[in-house]
């Protein structure tokens, strides 16, 4: 029984040592706030591309007439 207790203490000490050497470890669980998501792409830049593509080729070039 004492071997089991000593083994547990050694394992717990080793686990705490490894976790403390690991750096920034967050053990608080899942995050659901805004700060956990990446920023969204800008909408005006994405909206201007389809408008330029909707002009017909015959109206865009004066050489077609």
GROMACS .gro file of C-alpha atoms in nm:
model
   65
    1UNK     CA    1   0.000   0.000   0.000
    2UNK     CA    2   0.283   0.239   0.079
    3UNK     CA    3   0.435   0.174  -0.266
    4UNK     CA    4   0.109   0.280  -0.428
    5UNK     CA    5   0.100   0.601  -0.224
    6UNK     CA    6   0.465   0.685  -0.302
    7UNK     CA    7   0.404   0.610  -0.672
    8UNK     CA    8   0.107   0.847  -0.676
    9UNK     CA    9   0.308   1.122  -0.506
   10UNK     CA   10   0.594   1.082  -0.757
   11UNK     CA   11   0.353   1.087  -1.052
   12UNK     CA   12   0.167   1.393  -0.916
   13UNK     CA   13   0.495   1.579  -0.855
   14UNK     CA   14   0.616   1.494  -1.206
   15UNK     CA   15   0.286   1.611  -1.360
   16UNK     CA   16   0.296   1.941  -1.168
   17UNK     CA   17   0.658   1.994  -1.270
   18UNK     CA   18   0.583   1.935  -1.639
   19UNK     CA   19   0.277   2.163  -1.629
   20UNK     CA   20   0.470   2.441  -1.455
   21UNK     CA   21   0.748   2.425  -1.716
   22UNK     CA   22   0.498   2.436  -2.005
   23UNK     CA   23   0.448   2.811  -2.014
   24UNK     CA   24   0.105   2.968  -2.065
   25UNK     CA   25  -0.133   2.676  -2.005
   26UNK     CA   26  -0.501   2.772  -1.975
   27UNK     CA   27  -0.693   2.518  -1.766
   28UNK     CA   28  -1.015   2.722  -1.745
   29UNK     CA   29  -1.215   2.532  -2.008
   30UNK     CA   30  -1.389   2.637  -2.326
   31UNK     CA   31  -1.405   3.001  -2.435
   32UNK     CA   32  -1.722   3.144  -2.587
   33UNK     CA   33  -1.647   3.516  -2.591
   34UNK     CA   34  -1.570   3.748  -2.880
   35UNK     CA   35  -1.201   3.761  -2.791
   36UNK     CA   36  -1.162   3.391  -2.877
   37UNK     CA   37  -1.259   3.438  -3.244
   38UNK     CA   38  -1.054   3.584  -3.527
   39UNK     CA   39  -1.167   3.919  -3.675
   40UNK     CA   40  -1.404   3.909  -3.971
   41UNK     CA   41  -1.297   4.007  -4.323
   42UNK     CA   42  -1.386   4.358  -4.435
   43UNK     CA   43  -1.718   4.367  -4.621
   44UNK     CA   44  -1.655   4.669  -4.853
   45UNK     CA   45  -1.352   4.509  -5.019
   46UNK     CA   46  -1.544   4.190  -5.090
   47UNK     CA   47  -1.851   4.377  -5.222
   48UNK     CA   48  -1.661   4.583  -5.479
   49UNK     CA   49  -1.524   4.285  -5.674
   50UNK     CA   50  -1.861   4.144  -5.798
   51UNK     CA   51  -1.980   4.490  -5.910
   52UNK     CA   52  -1.680   4.532  -6.142
   53UNK     CA   53  -1.730   4.186  -6.288
   54UNK     CA   54  -2.098   4.250  -6.375
   55UNK     CA   55  -2.019   4.502  -6.654
   56UNK     CA   56  -2.054   4.335  -6.999
   57UNK     CA   57  -1.738   4.310  -7.208
   58UNK     CA   58  -1.896   4.498  -7.502
   59UNK     CA   59  -1.979   4.799  -7.283
   60UNK     CA   60  -1.638   4.801  -7.116
   61UNK     CA   61  -1.421   4.824  -7.430
   62UNK     CA   62  -1.475   5.099  -7.691
   63UNK     CA   63  -1.304   4.887  -7.962
   64UNK     CA   64  -1.594   4.640  -7.970
   65UNK     CA   65  -1.827   4.893  -8.137
   0.00000   0.00000   0.00000
